[in-house]
mmCIF file of C-alpha atoms (C1' of nucleotides) in Angstrom:
data_model
loop_
_atom_site.group_PDB
_atom_site.id
_atom_site.type_symbol
_atom_site.label_atom_id
_atom_site.label_comp_id
_atom_site.label_asym_id
_atom_site.label_seq_id
_atom_site.Cartn_x
_atom_site.Cartn_y
_atom_site.Cartn_z
ATOM 1 C CA UNK L 29 -89.354 32.906 106.443
ATOM 2 C CA UNK L 30 -88.254 36.461 104.883
ATOM 3 C CA UNK L 31 -90.472 39.524 105.517
ATOM 4 C CA UNK L 32 -91.774 40.800 101.696
ATOM 5 C CA UNK L 33 -91.323 43.959 99.883
ATOM 6 C CA UNK L 34 -93.675 45.010 98.698
ATOM 7 C CA UNK L 35 -93.412 47.761 95.989
ATOM 8 C CA UNK L 36 -95.099 51.162 96.252
ATOM 9 C CA UNK L 37 -97.709 51.635 93.596
ATOM 10 C CA UNK L 38 -96.586 55.159 92.456
ATOM 11 C CA UNK L 39 -94.060 53.418 90.817
ATOM 12 C CA UNK L 40 -95.681 50.353 89.341
ATOM 13 C CA UNK L 41 -96.016 50.698 85.466
ATOM 14 C CA UNK L 42 -98.882 49.527 83.099
ATOM 15 C CA UNK L 43 -96.178 47.648 81.354
ATOM 16 C CA UNK L 44 -94.822 46.058 84.016
ATOM 17 C CA UNK L 45 -98.633 45.121 85.174
ATOM 18 C CA UNK L 46 -99.135 43.741 81.434
ATOM 19 C CA UNK L 47 -95.996 41.603 81.799
ATOM 20 C CA UNK L 48 -97.074 40.208 84.866
ATOM 21 C CA UNK L 49 -100.114 38.969 83.298
ATOM 22 C CA UNK L 50 -98.964 37.895 80.057
ATOM 23 C CA UNK L 51 -98.404 34.297 81.489
ATOM 24 C CA UNK L 52 -101.159 31.732 81.693
ATOM 25 C CA UNK L 53 -100.459 30.462 85.371
ATOM 26 C CA UNK L 54 -100.008 34.293 87.150
ATOM 27 C CA UNK L 55 -103.637 34.877 85.255
ATOM 28 C CA UNK L 56 -104.954 31.401 86.668
ATOM 29 C CA UNK L 57 -103.945 33.439 89.968
ATOM 30 C CA UNK L 58 -104.715 36.205 89.858
ATOM 31 C CA UNK L 59 -108.119 34.990 88.339
ATOM 32 C CA UNK L 60 -109.123 32.645 91.720
ATOM 33 C CA UNK L 61 -107.714 35.776 93.856
ATOM 34 C CA UNK L 62 -110.233 37.435 92.248
ATOM 35 C CA UNK L 63 -113.289 34.433 92.510
ATOM 36 C CA UNK L 64 -112.478 34.247 96.167
ATOM 37 C CA UNK L 65 -112.445 38.220 97.434
ATOM 38 C CA UNK L 66 -110.835 38.648 101.060
ATOM 39 C CA UNK L 67 -109.619 35.236 101.008
ATOM 40 C CA UNK L 68 -105.747 34.832 101.022
ATOM 41 C CA UNK L 69 -104.436 31.531 99.526
ATOM 42 C CA UNK L 70 -101.241 30.278 100.517
ATOM 43 C CA UNK L 71 -98.970 29.188 97.580
ATOM 44 C CA UNK L 72 -99.950 26.009 97.170
ATOM 45 C CA UNK L 73 -103.555 26.697 96.829
ATOM 46 C CA UNK L 74 -103.624 27.508 93.493
ATOM 47 C CA UNK L 75 -103.888 25.422 90.613
ATOM 48 C CA UNK L 76 -100.597 26.164 88.745
ATOM 49 C CA UNK L 77 -98.198 23.005 88.103
ATOM 50 C CA UNK L 78 -94.760 23.543 87.835
ATOM 51 C CA UNK L 79 -91.215 23.449 90.981
ATOM 52 C CA UNK L 80 -91.853 25.226 93.906
ATOM 53 C CA UNK L 81 -89.195 27.835 92.290
ATOM 54 C CA UNK L 82 -91.248 28.396 89.248
ATOM 55 C CA UNK L 83 -94.241 29.088 91.256
ATOM 56 C CA UNK L 84 -92.273 31.229 94.067
ATOM 57 C CA UNK L 85 -91.373 33.022 90.722
ATOM 58 C CA UNK L 86 -94.536 33.499 89.614
ATOM 59 C CA UNK L 87 -95.521 35.195 93.288
ATOM 60 C CA UNK L 88 -92.236 37.145 92.966
ATOM 61 C CA UNK L 89 -93.770 38.814 89.870
ATOM 62 C CA UNK L 90 -97.006 39.174 90.412
ATOM 63 C CA UNK L 91 -95.939 40.907 93.797
ATOM 64 C CA UNK L 92 -92.988 43.599 91.879
ATOM 65 C CA UNK L 93 -95.956 44.547 89.598
ATOM 66 C CA UNK L 94 -97.838 45.665 92.501
ATOM 67 C CA UNK L 95 -100.854 43.530 91.876
ATOM 68 C CA UNK L 96 -100.684 40.762 95.161
ATOM 69 C CA UNK L 97 -99.705 41.284 98.660
ATOM 70 C CA UNK L 98 -98.252 38.490 101.061
ATOM 71 C CA UNK L 99 -98.045 37.752 104.292
ATOM 72 C CA UNK L 100 -96.487 35.656 106.584
ATOM 73 C CA UNK L 101 -98.247 33.077 108.524
ATOM 74 C CA UNK L 102 -96.749 30.531 110.713
ATOM 75 C CA UNK L 103 -95.042 28.307 107.690
ATOM 76 C CA UNK L 104 -97.278 29.791 105.164
ATOM 77 C CA UNK L 105 -97.361 33.087 103.066
ATOM 78 C CA UNK L 106 -101.055 34.730 102.431
ATOM 79 C CA UNK L 107 -101.627 35.932 99.547
ATOM 80 C CA UNK L 108 -103.805 38.496 98.610
ATOM 81 C CA UNK L 109 -105.182 40.560 95.809
ATOM 82 C CA UNK L 110 -103.872 45.144 96.538
ATOM 83 C CA UNK L 111 -107.750 45.483 95.663
ATOM 84 C CA UNK L 112 -108.045 48.889 96.447
ATOM 85 C CA UNK L 113 -104.749 50.365 95.746
ATOM 86 C CA UNK L 114 -104.587 48.908 91.978
ATOM 87 C CA UNK L 115 -108.349 49.636 91.291
ATOM 88 C CA UNK L 116 -107.410 53.033 91.887
ATOM 89 C CA UNK L 117 -104.848 53.185 89.636
ATOM 90 C CA UNK L 118 -105.879 51.288 87.020
ATOM 91 C CA UNK L 119 -109.134 51.685 87.443
ATOM 92 C CA UNK L 120 -111.415 48.405 85.852
ATOM 93 C CA UNK L 121 -107.985 45.990 85.376
ATOM 94 C CA UNK L 122 -110.035 43.753 87.840
ATOM 95 C CA UNK L 123 -113.754 44.015 86.594
ATOM 96 C CA UNK L 124 -111.392 43.296 83.070
ATOM 97 C CA UNK L 125 -109.605 40.681 84.648
ATOM 98 C CA UNK L 126 -112.587 38.679 85.725
ATOM 99 C CA UNK L 127 -114.748 38.913 82.621
ATOM 100 C CA UNK L 128 -112.549 38.315 79.625
ATOM 101 C CA UNK L 129 -112.872 34.833 78.607
ATOM 102 C CA UNK I 4 -97.676 45.406 49.689
ATOM 103 C CA UNK I 5 -98.450 42.042 50.585
ATOM 104 C CA UNK I 6 -102.106 41.569 52.143
ATOM 105 C CA UNK I 7 -101.927 41.018 55.968
ATOM 106 C CA UNK I 8 -103.652 37.760 57.722
ATOM 107 C CA UNK I 9 -105.802 38.725 60.644
ATOM 108 C CA UNK I 10 -107.116 36.220 63.367
ATOM 109 C CA UNK I 11 -109.887 35.257 64.388
ATOM 110 C CA UNK I 12 -110.830 37.136 67.541
ATOM 111 C CA UNK I 13 -112.441 33.661 68.656
ATOM 112 C CA UNK I 14 -108.841 31.922 68.676
ATOM 113 C CA UNK I 15 -107.480 35.405 70.477
ATOM 114 C CA UNK I 16 -106.350 34.420 73.835
ATOM 115 C CA UNK I 17 -106.034 36.468 77.302
ATOM 116 C CA UNK I 18 -102.090 35.649 77.611
ATOM 117 C CA UNK I 19 -101.586 36.712 73.911
ATOM 118 C CA UNK I 20 -103.145 40.408 74.352
ATOM 119 C CA UNK I 21 -101.574 40.881 77.694
ATOM 120 C CA UNK I 22 -98.008 39.945 75.920
ATOM 121 C CA UNK I 23 -98.705 42.083 73.192
ATOM 122 C CA UNK I 24 -98.946 45.121 75.407
ATOM 123 C CA UNK I 25 -96.449 44.383 77.768
ATOM 124 C CA UNK I 26 -93.865 46.421 76.120
ATOM 125 C CA UNK I 27 -94.399 50.162 76.171
ATOM 126 C CA UNK I 28 -94.086 51.164 72.067
ATOM 127 C CA UNK I 29 -96.705 49.199 71.886
ATOM 128 C CA UNK I 30 -99.193 50.588 74.593
ATOM 129 C CA UNK I 31 -98.113 53.601 73.141
ATOM 130 C CA UNK I 32 -99.918 52.895 69.815
ATOM 131 C CA UNK I 33 -102.625 51.300 71.070
ATOM 132 C CA UNK I 34 -103.482 54.265 73.358
ATOM 133 C CA UNK I 35 -102.918 56.725 70.197
ATOM 134 C CA UNK I 36 -105.654 54.885 68.307
ATOM 135 C CA UNK I 37 -108.022 55.016 71.084
ATOM 136 C CA UNK I 38 -107.105 58.768 71.528
ATOM 137 C CA UNK I 39 -108.085 59.299 67.799
ATOM 138 C CA UNK I 40 -111.280 56.595 66.997
ATOM 139 C CA UNK I 41 -112.100 56.030 63.450
ATOM 140 C CA UNK I 42 -108.766 57.612 62.453
ATOM 141 C CA UNK I 43 -106.542 54.855 60.787
ATOM 142 C CA UNK I 44 -102.590 55.980 61.028
ATOM 143 C CA UNK I 45 -99.710 54.624 59.105
ATOM 144 C CA UNK I 46 -96.921 53.020 61.002
ATOM 145 C CA UNK I 47 -94.718 56.138 60.717
ATOM 146 C CA UNK I 48 -97.316 58.477 62.250
ATOM 147 C CA UNK I 49 -96.894 56.906 65.787
ATOM 148 C CA UNK I 50 -94.247 58.037 68.076
ATOM 149 C CA UNK I 51 -92.585 55.435 68.385
ATOM 150 C CA UNK I 52 -88.968 55.239 67.887
ATOM 151 C CA UNK I 53 -86.548 52.393 66.461
ATOM 152 C CA UNK I 54 -85.964 50.993 63.108
ATOM 153 C CA UNK I 55 -88.357 49.768 60.633
ATOM 154 C CA UNK I 56 -88.135 46.405 60.924
ATOM 155 C CA UNK I 57 -88.210 46.583 64.746
ATOM 156 C CA UNK I 58 -91.960 49.062 64.303
ATOM 157 C CA UNK I 59 -93.005 46.407 61.656
ATOM 158 C CA UNK I 60 -92.342 43.767 64.489
ATOM 159 C CA UNK I 61 -94.629 45.738 66.934
ATOM 160 C CA UNK I 62 -97.722 46.215 64.224
ATOM 161 C CA UNK I 63 -97.374 42.373 63.813
ATOM 162 C CA UNK I 64 -97.409 41.700 67.429
ATOM 163 C CA UNK I 65 -100.642 44.007 67.919
ATOM 164 C CA UNK I 66 -102.060 42.034 64.938
ATOM 165 C CA UNK I 67 -101.716 38.580 66.143
ATOM 166 C CA UNK I 68 -102.981 39.468 69.008
ATOM 167 C CA UNK I 69 -105.712 40.378 67.321
ATOM 168 C CA UNK I 70 -105.906 44.206 68.733
ATOM 169 C CA UNK I 71 -105.132 46.231 65.085
ATOM 170 C CA UNK I 72 -106.488 45.613 61.778
ATOM 171 C CA UNK I 73 -104.413 46.467 58.796
ATOM 172 C CA UNK I 74 -104.997 48.022 55.400
ATOM 173 C CA UNK I 75 -103.083 48.227 52.512
ATOM 174 C CA UNK I 76 -103.620 51.658 50.867
ATOM 175 C CA UNK I 77 -101.108 52.904 48.395
ATOM 176 C CA UNK I 78 -97.652 52.358 49.332
ATOM 177 C CA UNK I 79 -98.620 52.735 52.917
ATOM 178 C CA UNK I 80 -100.660 50.952 55.423
ATOM 179 C CA UNK I 81 -103.446 52.071 58.169
ATOM 180 C CA UNK I 82 -103.990 50.522 60.873
ATOM 181 C CA UNK I 83 -107.079 50.959 62.996
ATOM 182 C CA UNK I 84 -108.678 49.765 66.330
ATOM 183 C CA UNK I 85 -110.599 46.235 66.278
ATOM 184 C CA UNK I 86 -112.668 48.178 68.427
ATOM 185 C CA UNK I 87 -116.043 46.061 68.702
ATOM 186 C CA UNK I 88 -114.966 42.732 68.218
ATOM 187 C CA UNK I 89 -112.318 43.109 70.985
ATOM 188 C CA UNK I 90 -114.565 44.615 73.479
ATOM 189 C CA UNK I 91 -117.372 42.004 73.093
ATOM 190 C CA UNK I 92 -114.152 39.509 73.316
ATOM 191 C CA UNK I 93 -112.782 41.547 76.279
ATOM 192 C CA UNK I 94 -114.988 43.730 77.475
ATOM 193 C CA UNK I 95 -113.698 46.849 79.681
ATOM 194 C CA UNK I 96 -110.070 46.237 78.067
ATOM 195 C CA UNK I 97 -110.267 49.413 75.729
ATOM 196 C CA UNK I 98 -111.389 51.242 78.734
ATOM 197 C CA UNK I 99 -108.829 49.973 81.080
ATOM 198 C CA UNK I 100 -106.135 51.021 78.291
ATOM 199 C CA UNK I 101 -107.733 55.024 78.543
ATOM 200 C CA UNK I 102 -107.836 55.523 81.673
ATOM 201 C CA UNK I 103 -105.048 53.911 83.239
ATOM 202 C CA UNK I 104 -101.810 55.709 83.653
ATOM 203 C "C1'" DT A 15 -89.044 53.734 32.611
ATOM 204 C "C1'" DC A 16 -86.353 55.264 37.133
ATOM 205 C "C1'" DT A 17 -86.691 57.017 41.589
ATOM 206 C "C1'" DA A 18 -88.638 57.572 46.034
ATOM 207 C "C1'" DT A 19 -91.952 55.835 49.673
ATOM 208 C "C1'" DT A 20 -93.549 52.387 52.866
ATOM 209 C "C1'" DG A 21 -93.598 48.363 55.355
ATOM 210 C "C1'" DT A 22 -91.711 43.366 55.036
ATOM 211 C "C1'" DT A 23 -89.035 39.152 55.907
ATOM 212 C "C1'" DC A 24 -84.687 37.006 57.163
ATOM 213 C "C1'" DG A 25 -81.061 36.083 59.450
ATOM 214 C "C1'" DT A 26 -78.542 37.079 63.599
ATOM 215 C "C1'" DC A 27 -77.144 38.818 68.141
ATOM 216 C "C1'" DA A 28 -78.057 40.570 72.767
ATOM 217 C "C1'" DA A 29 -81.815 40.069 76.564
ATOM 218 C "C1'" DT A 30 -84.785 38.679 79.157
ATOM 219 C "C1'" DG A 31 -87.656 35.109 81.015
ATOM 220 C "C1'" DA A 32 -89.101 30.477 82.402
ATOM 221 C "C1'" DT A 33 -87.956 25.802 84.161
ATOM 222 C "C1'" DC A 34 -85.239 23.040 87.344
ATOM 223 C "C1'" DG A 35 -82.853 20.975 91.376
ATOM 224 C "C1'" DA A 36 -80.070 21.823 94.912
ATOM 225 C "C1'" DA A 37 -79.108 24.454 99.331
ATOM 226 C "C1'" DC A 38 -81.608 27.121 102.530
ATOM 227 C "C1'" DT A 39 -84.304 29.372 105.761
ATOM 228 C "C1'" DA A 40 -87.851 30.010 109.202
ATOM 229 C "C1'" DT A 41 -91.839 28.027 111.768
ATOM 230 C "C1'" DA A 42 -94.182 24.293 113.514
ATOM 231 C "C1'" DA A 43 -94.910 19.391 115.238
ATOM 232 C "C1'" DA A 44 -94.079 15.338 117.275
ATOM 233 C "C1'" DT U 23 -83.825 17.703 118.912
ATOM 234 C "C1'" DT U 24 -85.287 16.013 114.975
ATOM 235 C "C1'" DT U 25 -88.644 16.009 111.128
ATOM 236 C "C1'" DA U 26 -92.059 18.108 108.377
ATOM 237 C "C1'" DT U 27 -94.054 21.526 105.957
ATOM 238 C "C1'" DA U 28 -93.699 26.043 103.268
ATOM 239 C "C1'" DG U 29 -91.219 29.159 100.442
ATOM 240 C "C1'" DT U 30 -87.015 31.570 98.768
ATOM 241 C "C1'" DT U 31 -82.530 31.986 96.324
ATOM 242 C "C1'" DC U 32 -78.787 30.310 93.911
ATOM 243 C "C1'" DG U 33 -77.186 29.026 89.427
ATOM 244 C "C1'" DA U 34 -77.681 26.584 85.179
ATOM 245 C "C1'" DT U 35 -80.206 25.531 80.824
ATOM 246 C "C1'" DC U 36 -83.511 26.657 77.830
ATOM 247 C "C1'" DA U 37 -86.981 29.444 74.678
ATOM 248 C "C1'" DT U 38 -88.624 33.718 73.252
ATOM 249 C "C1'" DT U 39 -88.363 38.156 72.165
ATOM 250 C "C1'" DG U 40 -87.182 42.803 71.045
ATOM 251 C "C1'" DA U 41 -83.447 45.185 67.622
ATOM 252 C "C1'" DC U 42 -81.274 45.913 64.182
ATOM 253 C "C1'" DG U 43 -79.441 45.777 58.968
ATOM 254 C "C1'" DA U 44 -79.980 44.057 54.665
ATOM 255 C "C1'" DA U 45 -82.410 42.497 50.512
ATOM 256 C "C1'" DC U 46 -87.022 42.631 48.835
ATOM 257 C "C1'" DA U 47 -91.414 43.855 46.953
ATOM 258 C "C1'" DA U 48 -95.803 46.828 46.141
ATOM 259 C "C1'" DT U 49 -97.269 51.291 44.637
ATOM 260 C "C1'" DA U 50 -96.606 56.195 42.856
ATOM 261 C "C1'" DG U 51 -95.274 59.930 41.282
ATOM 262 C "C1'" DA U 52 -91.460 61.963 37.868
#
DNA sequence: TCTATTGTTCGTCAATGATCGAACTATAAA
DNA sequence: TTTATAGTTCGATCATTGACGAACAATAGA
């Protein structure tokens, strides 16, 4: 598998972050990651429906927005939140996403 | 001027809110409102460029997302945040928007 | 009444975004 | 080496969205 590009958080804009989170599937992904801190998930471990291509696209968007990081592990790719970096740049985002209904 | 429709906050989704905030002009509008609590602004008092139609569209989106309320006053329409209602449904949103850079 | 102000609505166009199947890559396991 | 697994990338399609000008509506003021 190819290695992933992760943007420098300094170059991430609030608009991008909002845009990334303006999709129900992507919000689900982020919330699951919030619910299980430190635990990495493979792409197919999220309750998101759609083709492989679509799901891959969602992770790409979240990655470009600086919200997640992806690490190759065998044939899988493991995703975790970029928790502390995002919290530093956008304080309160995680808390907000976690609590909002 | 017509009277405005404001959605019941209960029917507003997080996705809608994120979508509404995924535009630089609309973020600017909300931030200005955050910076001057309680003070109502007319549509043309925001540093947002674009035609009248475009600006009206941005306010429409923010209104449908439950973020702002608009009141007719003469030939103007005055906009304020739906501060407490949104804070109750999406705790931390205002704080997050205010602090993020 | 006439005109200026303020904003909405409509129709249109261009750009973006979500979705998919198909072909592909890389690793693991048989 | 063959097959299965996991995900990416490409190209296409379709829907949504942002932007605009033009026509409109409502109020204020001369």
